[in-house]
mmCIF file with all atom_site columns, C-alpha atoms in Angstrom:
data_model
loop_
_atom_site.group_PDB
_atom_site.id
_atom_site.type_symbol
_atom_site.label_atom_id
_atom_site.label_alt_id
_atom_site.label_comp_id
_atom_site.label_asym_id
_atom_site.label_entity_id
_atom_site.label_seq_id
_atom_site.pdbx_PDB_ins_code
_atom_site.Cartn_x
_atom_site.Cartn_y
_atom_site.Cartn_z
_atom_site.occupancy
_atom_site.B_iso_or_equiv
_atom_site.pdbx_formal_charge
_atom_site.auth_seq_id
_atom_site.auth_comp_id
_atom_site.auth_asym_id
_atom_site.auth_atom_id
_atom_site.pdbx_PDB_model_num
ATOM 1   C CA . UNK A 1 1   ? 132.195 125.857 154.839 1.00 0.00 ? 1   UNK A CA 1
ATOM 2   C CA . UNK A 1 2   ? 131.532 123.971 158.028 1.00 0.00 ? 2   UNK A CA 1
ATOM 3   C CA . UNK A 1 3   ? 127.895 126.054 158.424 1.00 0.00 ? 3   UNK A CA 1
ATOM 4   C CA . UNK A 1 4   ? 126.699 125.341 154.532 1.00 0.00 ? 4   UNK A CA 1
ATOM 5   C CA . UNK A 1 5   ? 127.432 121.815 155.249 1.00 0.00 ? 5   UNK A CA 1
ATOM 6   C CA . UNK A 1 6   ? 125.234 121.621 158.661 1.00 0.00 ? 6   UNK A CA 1
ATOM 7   C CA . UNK A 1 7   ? 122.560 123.464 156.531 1.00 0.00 ? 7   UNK A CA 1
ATOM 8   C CA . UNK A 1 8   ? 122.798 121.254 153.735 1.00 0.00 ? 8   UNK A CA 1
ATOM 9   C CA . UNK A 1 9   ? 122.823 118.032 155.922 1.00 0.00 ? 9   UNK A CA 1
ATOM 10  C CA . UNK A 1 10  ? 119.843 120.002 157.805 1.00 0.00 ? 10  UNK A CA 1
ATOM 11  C CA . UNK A 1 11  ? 118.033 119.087 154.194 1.00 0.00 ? 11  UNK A CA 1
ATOM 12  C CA . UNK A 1 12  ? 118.181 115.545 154.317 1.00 0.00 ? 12  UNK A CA 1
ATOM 13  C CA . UNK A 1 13  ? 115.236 113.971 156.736 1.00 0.00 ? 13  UNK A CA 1
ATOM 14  C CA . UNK A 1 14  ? 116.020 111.808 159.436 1.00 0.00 ? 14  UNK A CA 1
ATOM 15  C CA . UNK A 1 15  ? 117.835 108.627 158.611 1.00 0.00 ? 15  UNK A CA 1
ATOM 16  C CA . UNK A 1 16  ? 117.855 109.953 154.982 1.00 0.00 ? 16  UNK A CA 1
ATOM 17  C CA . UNK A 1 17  ? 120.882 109.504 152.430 1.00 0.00 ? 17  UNK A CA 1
ATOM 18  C CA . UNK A 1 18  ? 123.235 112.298 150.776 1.00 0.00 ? 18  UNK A CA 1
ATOM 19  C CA . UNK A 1 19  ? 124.946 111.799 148.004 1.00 0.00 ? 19  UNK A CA 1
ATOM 20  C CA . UNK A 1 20  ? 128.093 113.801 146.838 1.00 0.00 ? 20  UNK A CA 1
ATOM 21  C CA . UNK A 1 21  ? 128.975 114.297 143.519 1.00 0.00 ? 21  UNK A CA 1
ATOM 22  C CA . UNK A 1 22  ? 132.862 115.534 143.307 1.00 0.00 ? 22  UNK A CA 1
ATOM 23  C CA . UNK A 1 23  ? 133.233 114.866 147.316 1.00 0.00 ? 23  UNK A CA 1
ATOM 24  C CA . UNK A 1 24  ? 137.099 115.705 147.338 1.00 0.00 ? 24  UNK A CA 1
ATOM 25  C CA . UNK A 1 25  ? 138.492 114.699 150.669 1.00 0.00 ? 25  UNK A CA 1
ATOM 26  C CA . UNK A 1 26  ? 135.046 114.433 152.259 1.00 0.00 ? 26  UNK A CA 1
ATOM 27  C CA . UNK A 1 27  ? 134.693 117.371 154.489 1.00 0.00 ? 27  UNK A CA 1
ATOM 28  C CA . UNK A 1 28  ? 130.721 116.909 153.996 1.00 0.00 ? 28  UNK A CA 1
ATOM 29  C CA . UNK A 1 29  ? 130.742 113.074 154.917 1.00 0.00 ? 29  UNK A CA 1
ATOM 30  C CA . UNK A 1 30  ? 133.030 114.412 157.857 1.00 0.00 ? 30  UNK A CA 1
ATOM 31  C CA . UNK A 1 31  ? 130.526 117.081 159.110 1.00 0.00 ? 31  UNK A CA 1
ATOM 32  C CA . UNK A 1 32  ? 127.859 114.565 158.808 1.00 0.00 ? 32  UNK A CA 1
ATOM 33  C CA . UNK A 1 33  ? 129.741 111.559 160.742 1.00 0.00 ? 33  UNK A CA 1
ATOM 34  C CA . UNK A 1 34  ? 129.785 114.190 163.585 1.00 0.00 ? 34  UNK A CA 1
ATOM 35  C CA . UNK A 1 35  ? 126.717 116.297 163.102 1.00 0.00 ? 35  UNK A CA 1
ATOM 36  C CA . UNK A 1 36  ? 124.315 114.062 162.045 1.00 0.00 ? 36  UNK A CA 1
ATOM 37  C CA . UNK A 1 37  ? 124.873 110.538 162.465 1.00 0.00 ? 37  UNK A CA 1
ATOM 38  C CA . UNK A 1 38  ? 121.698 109.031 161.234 1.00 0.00 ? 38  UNK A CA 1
ATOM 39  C CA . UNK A 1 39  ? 122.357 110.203 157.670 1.00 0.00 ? 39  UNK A CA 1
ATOM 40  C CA . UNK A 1 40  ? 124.309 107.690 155.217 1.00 0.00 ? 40  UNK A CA 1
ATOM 41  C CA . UNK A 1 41  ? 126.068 109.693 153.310 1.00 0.00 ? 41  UNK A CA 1
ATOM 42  C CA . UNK A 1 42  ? 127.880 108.319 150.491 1.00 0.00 ? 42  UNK A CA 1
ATOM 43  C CA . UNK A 1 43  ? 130.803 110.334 148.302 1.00 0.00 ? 43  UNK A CA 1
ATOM 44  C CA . UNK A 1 44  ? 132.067 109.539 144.573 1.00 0.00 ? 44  UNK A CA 1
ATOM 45  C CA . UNK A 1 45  ? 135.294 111.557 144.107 1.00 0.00 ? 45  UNK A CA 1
ATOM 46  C CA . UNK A 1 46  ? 137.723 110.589 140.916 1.00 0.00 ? 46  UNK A CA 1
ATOM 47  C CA . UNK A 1 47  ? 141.365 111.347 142.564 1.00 0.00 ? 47  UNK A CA 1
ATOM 48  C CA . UNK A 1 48  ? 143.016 108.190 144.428 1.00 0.00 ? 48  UNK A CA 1
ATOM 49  C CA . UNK A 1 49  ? 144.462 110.204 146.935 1.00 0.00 ? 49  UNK A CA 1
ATOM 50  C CA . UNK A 1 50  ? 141.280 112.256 148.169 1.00 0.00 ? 50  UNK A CA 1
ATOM 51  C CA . UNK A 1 51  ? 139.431 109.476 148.147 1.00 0.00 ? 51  UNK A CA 1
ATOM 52  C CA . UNK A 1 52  ? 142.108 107.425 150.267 1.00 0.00 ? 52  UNK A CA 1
ATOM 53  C CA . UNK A 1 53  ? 141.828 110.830 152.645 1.00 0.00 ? 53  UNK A CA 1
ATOM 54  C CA . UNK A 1 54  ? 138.273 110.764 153.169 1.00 0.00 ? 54  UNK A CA 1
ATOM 55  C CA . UNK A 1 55  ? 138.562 107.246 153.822 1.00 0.00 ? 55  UNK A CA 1
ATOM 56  C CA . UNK A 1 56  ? 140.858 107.484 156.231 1.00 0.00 ? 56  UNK A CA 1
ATOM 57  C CA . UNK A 1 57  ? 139.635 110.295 158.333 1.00 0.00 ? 57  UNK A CA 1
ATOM 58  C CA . UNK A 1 58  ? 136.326 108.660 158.109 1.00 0.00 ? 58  UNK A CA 1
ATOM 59  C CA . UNK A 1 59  ? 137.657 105.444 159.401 1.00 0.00 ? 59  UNK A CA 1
ATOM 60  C CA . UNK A 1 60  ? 139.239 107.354 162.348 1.00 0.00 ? 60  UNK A CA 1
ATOM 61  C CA . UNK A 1 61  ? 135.754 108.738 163.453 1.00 0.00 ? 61  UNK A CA 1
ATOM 62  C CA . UNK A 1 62  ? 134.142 105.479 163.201 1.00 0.00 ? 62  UNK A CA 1
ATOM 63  C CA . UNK A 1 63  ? 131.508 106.647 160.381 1.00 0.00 ? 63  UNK A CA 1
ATOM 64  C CA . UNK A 1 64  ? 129.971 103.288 159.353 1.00 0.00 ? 64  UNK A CA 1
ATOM 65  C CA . UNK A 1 65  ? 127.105 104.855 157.704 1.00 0.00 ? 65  UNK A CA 1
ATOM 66  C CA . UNK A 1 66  ? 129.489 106.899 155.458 1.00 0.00 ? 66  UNK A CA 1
ATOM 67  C CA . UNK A 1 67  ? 131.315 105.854 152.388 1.00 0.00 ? 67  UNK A CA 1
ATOM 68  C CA . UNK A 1 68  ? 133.966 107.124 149.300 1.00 0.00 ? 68  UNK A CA 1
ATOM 69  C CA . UNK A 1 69  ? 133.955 105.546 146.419 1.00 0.00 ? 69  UNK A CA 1
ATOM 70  C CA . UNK A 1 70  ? 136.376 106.285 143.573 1.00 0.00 ? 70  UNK A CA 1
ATOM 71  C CA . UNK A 1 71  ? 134.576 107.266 140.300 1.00 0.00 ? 71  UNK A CA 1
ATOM 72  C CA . UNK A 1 72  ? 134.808 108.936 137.175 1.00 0.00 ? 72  UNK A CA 1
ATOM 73  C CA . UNK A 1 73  ? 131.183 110.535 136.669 1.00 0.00 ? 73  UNK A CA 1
ATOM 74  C CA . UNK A 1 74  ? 132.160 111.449 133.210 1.00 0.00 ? 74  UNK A CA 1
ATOM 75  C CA . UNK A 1 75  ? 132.119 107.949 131.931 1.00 0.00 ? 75  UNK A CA 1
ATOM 76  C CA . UNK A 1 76  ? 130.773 105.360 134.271 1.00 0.00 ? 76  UNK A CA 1
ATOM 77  C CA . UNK A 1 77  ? 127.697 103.366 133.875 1.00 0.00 ? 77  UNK A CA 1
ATOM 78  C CA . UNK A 1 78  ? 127.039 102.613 137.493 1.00 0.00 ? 78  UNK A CA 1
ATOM 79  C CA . UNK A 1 79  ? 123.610 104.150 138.372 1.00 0.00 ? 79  UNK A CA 1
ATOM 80  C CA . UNK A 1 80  ? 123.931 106.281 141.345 1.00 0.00 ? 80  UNK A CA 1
ATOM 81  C CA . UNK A 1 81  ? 122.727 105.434 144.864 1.00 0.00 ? 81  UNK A CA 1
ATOM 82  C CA . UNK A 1 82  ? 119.004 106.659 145.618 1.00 0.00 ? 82  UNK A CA 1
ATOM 83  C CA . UNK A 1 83  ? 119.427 109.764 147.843 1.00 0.00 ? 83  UNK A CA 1
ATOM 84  C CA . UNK A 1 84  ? 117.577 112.038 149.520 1.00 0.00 ? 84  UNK A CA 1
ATOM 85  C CA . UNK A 1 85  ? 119.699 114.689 148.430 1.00 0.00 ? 85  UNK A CA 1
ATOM 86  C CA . UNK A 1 86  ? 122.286 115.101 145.991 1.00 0.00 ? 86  UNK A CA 1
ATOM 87  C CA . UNK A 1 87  ? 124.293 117.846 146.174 1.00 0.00 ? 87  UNK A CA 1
ATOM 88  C CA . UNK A 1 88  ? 127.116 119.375 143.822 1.00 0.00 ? 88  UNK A CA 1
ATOM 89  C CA . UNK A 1 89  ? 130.196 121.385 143.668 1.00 0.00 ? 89  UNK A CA 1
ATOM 90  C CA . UNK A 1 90  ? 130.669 122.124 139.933 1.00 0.00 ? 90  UNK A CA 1
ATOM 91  C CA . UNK A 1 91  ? 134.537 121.565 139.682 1.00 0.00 ? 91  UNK A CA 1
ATOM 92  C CA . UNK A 1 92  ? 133.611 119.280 136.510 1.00 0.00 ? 92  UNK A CA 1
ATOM 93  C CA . UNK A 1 93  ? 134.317 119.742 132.723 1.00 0.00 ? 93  UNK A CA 1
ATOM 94  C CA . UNK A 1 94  ? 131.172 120.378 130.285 1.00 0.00 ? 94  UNK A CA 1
ATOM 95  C CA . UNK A 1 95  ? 131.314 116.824 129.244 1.00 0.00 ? 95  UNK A CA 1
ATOM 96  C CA . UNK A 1 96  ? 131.537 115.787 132.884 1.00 0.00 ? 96  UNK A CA 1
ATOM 97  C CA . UNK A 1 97  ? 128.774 117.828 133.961 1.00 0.00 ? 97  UNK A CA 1
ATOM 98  C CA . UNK A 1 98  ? 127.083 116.471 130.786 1.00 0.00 ? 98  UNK A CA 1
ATOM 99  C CA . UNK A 1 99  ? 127.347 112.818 132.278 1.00 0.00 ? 99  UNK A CA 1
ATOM 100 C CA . UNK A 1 100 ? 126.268 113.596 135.527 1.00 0.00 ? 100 UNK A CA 1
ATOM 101 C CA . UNK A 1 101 ? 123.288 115.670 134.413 1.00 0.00 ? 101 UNK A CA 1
ATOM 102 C CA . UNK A 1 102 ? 122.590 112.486 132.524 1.00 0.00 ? 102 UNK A CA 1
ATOM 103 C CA . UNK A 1 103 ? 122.918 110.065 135.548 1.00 0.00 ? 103 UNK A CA 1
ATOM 104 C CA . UNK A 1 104 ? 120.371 112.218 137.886 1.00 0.00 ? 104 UNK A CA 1
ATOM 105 C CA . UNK A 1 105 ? 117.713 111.898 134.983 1.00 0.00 ? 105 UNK A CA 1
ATOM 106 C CA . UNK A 1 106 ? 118.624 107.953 135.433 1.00 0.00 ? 106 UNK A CA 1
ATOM 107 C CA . UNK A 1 107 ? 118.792 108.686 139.204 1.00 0.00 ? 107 UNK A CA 1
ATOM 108 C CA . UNK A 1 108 ? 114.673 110.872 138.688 1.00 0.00 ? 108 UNK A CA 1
ATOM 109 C CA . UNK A 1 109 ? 113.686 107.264 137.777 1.00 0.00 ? 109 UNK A CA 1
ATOM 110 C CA . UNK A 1 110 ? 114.494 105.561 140.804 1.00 0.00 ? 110 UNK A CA 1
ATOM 111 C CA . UNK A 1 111 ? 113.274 108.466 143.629 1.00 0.00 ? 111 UNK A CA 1
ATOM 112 C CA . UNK A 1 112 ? 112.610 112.069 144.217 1.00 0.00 ? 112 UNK A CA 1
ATOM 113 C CA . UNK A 1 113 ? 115.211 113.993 145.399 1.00 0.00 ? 113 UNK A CA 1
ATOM 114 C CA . UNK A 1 114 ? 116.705 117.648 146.246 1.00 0.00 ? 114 UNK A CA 1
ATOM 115 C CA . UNK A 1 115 ? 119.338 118.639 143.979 1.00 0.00 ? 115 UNK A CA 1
ATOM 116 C CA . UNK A 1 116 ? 121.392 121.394 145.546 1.00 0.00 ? 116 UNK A CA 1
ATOM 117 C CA . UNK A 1 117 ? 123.655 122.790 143.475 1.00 0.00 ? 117 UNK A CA 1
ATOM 118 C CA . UNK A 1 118 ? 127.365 125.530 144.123 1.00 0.00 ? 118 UNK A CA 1
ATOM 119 C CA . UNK A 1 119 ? 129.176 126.936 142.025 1.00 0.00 ? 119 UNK A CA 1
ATOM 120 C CA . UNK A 1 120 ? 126.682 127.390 139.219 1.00 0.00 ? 120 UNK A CA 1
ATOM 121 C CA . UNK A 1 121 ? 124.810 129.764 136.998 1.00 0.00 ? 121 UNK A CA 1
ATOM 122 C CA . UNK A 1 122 ? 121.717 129.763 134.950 1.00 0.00 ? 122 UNK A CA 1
ATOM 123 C CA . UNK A 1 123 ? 123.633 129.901 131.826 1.00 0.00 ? 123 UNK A CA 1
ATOM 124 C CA . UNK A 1 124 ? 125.743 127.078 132.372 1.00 0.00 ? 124 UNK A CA 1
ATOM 125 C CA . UNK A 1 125 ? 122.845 124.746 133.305 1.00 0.00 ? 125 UNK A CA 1
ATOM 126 C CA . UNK A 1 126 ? 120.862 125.855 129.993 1.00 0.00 ? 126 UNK A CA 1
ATOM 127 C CA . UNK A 1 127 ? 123.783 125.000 127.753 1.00 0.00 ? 127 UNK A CA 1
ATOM 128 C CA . UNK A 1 128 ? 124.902 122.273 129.575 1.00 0.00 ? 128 UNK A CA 1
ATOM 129 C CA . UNK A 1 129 ? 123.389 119.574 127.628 1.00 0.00 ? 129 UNK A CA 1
ATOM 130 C CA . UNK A 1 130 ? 120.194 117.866 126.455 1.00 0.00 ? 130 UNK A CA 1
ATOM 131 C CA . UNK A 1 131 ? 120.406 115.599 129.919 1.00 0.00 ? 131 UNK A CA 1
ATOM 132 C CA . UNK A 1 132 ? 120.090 118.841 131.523 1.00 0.00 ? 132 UNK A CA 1
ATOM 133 C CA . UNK A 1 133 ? 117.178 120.072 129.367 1.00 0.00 ? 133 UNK A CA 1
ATOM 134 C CA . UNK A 1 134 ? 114.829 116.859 129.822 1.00 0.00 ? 134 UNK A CA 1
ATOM 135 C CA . UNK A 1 135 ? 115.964 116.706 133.452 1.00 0.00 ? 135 UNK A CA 1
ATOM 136 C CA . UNK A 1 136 ? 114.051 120.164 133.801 1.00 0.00 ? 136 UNK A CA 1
ATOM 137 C CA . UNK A 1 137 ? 111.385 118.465 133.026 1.00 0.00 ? 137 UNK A CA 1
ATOM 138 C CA . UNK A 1 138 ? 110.896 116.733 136.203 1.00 0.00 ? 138 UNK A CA 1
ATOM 139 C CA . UNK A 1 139 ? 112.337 119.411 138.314 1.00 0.00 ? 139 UNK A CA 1
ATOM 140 C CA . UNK A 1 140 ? 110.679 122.384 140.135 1.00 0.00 ? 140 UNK A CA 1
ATOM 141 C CA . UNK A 1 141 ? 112.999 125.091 141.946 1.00 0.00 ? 141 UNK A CA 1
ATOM 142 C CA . UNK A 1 142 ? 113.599 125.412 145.575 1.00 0.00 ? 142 UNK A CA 1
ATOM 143 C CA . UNK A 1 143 ? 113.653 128.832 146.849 1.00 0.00 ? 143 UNK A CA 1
ATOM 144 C CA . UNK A 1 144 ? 117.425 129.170 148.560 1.00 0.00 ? 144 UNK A CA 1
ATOM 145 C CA . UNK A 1 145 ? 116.374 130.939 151.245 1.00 0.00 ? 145 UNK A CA 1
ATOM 146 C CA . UNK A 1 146 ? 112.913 128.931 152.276 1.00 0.00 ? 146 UNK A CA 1
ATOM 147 C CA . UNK A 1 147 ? 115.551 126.122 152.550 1.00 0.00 ? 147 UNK A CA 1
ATOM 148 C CA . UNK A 1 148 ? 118.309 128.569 154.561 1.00 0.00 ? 148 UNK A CA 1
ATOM 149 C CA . UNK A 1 149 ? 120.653 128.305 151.616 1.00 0.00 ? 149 UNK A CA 1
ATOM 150 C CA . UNK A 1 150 ? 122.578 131.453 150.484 1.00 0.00 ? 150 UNK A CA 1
ATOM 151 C CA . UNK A 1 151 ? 120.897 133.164 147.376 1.00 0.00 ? 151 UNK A CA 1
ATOM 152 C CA . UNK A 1 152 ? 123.976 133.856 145.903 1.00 0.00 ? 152 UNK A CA 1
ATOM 153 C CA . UNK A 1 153 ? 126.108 131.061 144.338 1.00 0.00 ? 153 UNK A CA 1
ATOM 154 C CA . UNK A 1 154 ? 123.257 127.729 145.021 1.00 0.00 ? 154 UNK A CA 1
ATOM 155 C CA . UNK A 1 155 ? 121.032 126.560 142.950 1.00 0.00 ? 155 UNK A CA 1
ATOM 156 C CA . UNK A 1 156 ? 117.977 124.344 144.133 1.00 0.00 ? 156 UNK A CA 1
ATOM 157 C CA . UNK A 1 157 ? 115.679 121.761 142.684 1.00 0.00 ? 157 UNK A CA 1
ATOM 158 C CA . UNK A 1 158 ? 113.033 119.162 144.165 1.00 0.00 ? 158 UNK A CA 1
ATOM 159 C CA . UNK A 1 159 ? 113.878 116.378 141.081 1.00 0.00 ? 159 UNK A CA 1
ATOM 160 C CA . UNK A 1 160 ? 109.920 114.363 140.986 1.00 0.00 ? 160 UNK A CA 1
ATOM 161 C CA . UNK A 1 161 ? 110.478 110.900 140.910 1.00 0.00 ? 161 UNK A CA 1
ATOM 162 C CA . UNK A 1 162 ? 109.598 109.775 137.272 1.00 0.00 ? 162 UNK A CA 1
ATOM 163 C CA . UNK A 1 163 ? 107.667 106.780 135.975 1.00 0.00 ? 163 UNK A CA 1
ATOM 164 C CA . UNK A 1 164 ? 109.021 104.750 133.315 1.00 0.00 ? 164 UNK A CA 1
ATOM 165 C CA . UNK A 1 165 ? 106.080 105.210 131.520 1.00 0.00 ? 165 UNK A CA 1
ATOM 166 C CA . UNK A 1 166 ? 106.164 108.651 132.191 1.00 0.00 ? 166 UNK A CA 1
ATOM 167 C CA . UNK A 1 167 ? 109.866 109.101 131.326 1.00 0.00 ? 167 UNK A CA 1
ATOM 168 C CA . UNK A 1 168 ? 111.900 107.812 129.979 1.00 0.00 ? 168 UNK A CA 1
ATOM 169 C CA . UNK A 1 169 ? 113.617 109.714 127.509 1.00 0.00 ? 169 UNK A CA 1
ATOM 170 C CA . UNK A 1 170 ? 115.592 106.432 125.372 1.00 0.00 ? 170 UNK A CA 1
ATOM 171 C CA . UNK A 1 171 ? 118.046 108.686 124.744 1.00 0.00 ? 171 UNK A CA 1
ATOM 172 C CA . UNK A 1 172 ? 118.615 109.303 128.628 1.00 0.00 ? 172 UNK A CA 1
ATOM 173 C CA . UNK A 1 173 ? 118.791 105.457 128.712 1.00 0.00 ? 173 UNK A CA 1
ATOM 174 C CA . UNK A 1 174 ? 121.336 104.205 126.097 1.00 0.00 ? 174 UNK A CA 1
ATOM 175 C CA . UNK A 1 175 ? 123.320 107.561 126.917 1.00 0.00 ? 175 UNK A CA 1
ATOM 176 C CA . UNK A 1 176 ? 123.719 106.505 131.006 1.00 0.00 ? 176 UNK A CA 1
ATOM 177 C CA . UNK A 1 177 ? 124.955 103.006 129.281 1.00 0.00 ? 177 UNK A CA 1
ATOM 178 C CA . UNK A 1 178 ? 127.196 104.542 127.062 1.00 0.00 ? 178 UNK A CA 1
ATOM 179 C CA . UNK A 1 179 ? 128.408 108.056 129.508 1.00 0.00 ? 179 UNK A CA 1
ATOM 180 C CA . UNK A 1 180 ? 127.814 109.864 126.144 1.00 0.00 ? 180 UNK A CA 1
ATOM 181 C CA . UNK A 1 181 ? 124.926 112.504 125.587 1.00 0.00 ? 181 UNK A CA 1
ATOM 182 C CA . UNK A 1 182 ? 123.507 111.996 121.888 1.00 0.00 ? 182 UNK A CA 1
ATOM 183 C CA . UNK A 1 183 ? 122.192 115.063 120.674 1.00 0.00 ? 183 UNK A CA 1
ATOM 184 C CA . UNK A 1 184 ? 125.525 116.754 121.719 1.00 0.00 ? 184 UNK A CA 1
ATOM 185 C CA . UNK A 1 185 ? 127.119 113.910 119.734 1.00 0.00 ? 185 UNK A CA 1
ATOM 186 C CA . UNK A 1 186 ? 124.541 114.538 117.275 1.00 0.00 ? 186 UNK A CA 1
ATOM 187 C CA . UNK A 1 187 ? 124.976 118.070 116.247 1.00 0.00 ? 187 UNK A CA 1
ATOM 188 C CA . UNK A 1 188 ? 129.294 117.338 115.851 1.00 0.00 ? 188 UNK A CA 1
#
């Protein structure tokens, strides 16, 4: 685990910002506080008591540029924090993963970013939802290996920045409001 996360962290440029979708008990915001200092690196993790881990163990290192902050990604309507990179452990329900697909094409109109994705196949990206099919529309893949990520089990994607008068998708819009994607609503 420890030499993903150095390679991962490796992705985000100097003085750059990770975010982590489903950070647990922080073990990536750890690795950075020590490894790479100049990155902010900022966590959303649903469970009280890994978040009030990762707090604490960051505390005890001193990591001022890192942060946890307790969320729900299936139903909040916070936008998420432009990053650099965003990467993701897919521990989340369909209608989770749903949300979050639709928060990243919310996130695609605020800045480019890499979106590095574990834990993930093909198939349940392309059935995911409709967030995840107009996201694709802004995203080209990353080969794993040009970026020294394991080909088996990651995913990659440089997300283009998108330009509201390029975008926006009003679906993508009142669905990041409401943490509900409409054409999956739609066809029940």
């Amino acid at each position: 685990m420890l030499r993903l996360s150095v390679r991962i962290l490796s992705l985000v440029p100097k003085g750059g910002t990770l975010l982590d979708l489903g950070a647990g008990t922080g073990r990536m915001l750890l690795t950075a506080a020590l490894m790479r200092p100049d990155v902010r690196c900022v966590g959303m993790e649903v469970v009280a008591e890994r978040v009030r881990l990762a707090r604490q163990a960051l505390r005890s290192l001193g990591a001022e540029r890192s942060c946890v902050l307790q969320r729900s990604l299936g139903n909040s309507a916070l936008p998420l924090p432009v990053s650099d990179v965003v990467y993701l452990f897919n521990p989340f329900s369909p209608a989770t993963l749903a949300a979050v697909f639709w928060s990243l094409t919310q996130l695609a109109n605020s800045c480019a970013f890499l979106l590095v994705l574990k834990a993930m196949d093909h198939a349940v990206l392309e059935c995911a939802s409709s967030a995840w099919l107009f996201l694709r529309q802004c995203m080209r893949p990353v080969s794993c290996r040009a970026v020294g990520l394991p080909a088996s089990g990651f995913l990659a994607w440089r997300v283009q920045q998108v330009s509201p008068t390029q975008s926006a998708c009003p679906r993508a819009r009142r669905s990041h409001l409401t943490g509900v994607d409409p054409v999956a609503k739609a066809r029940n």
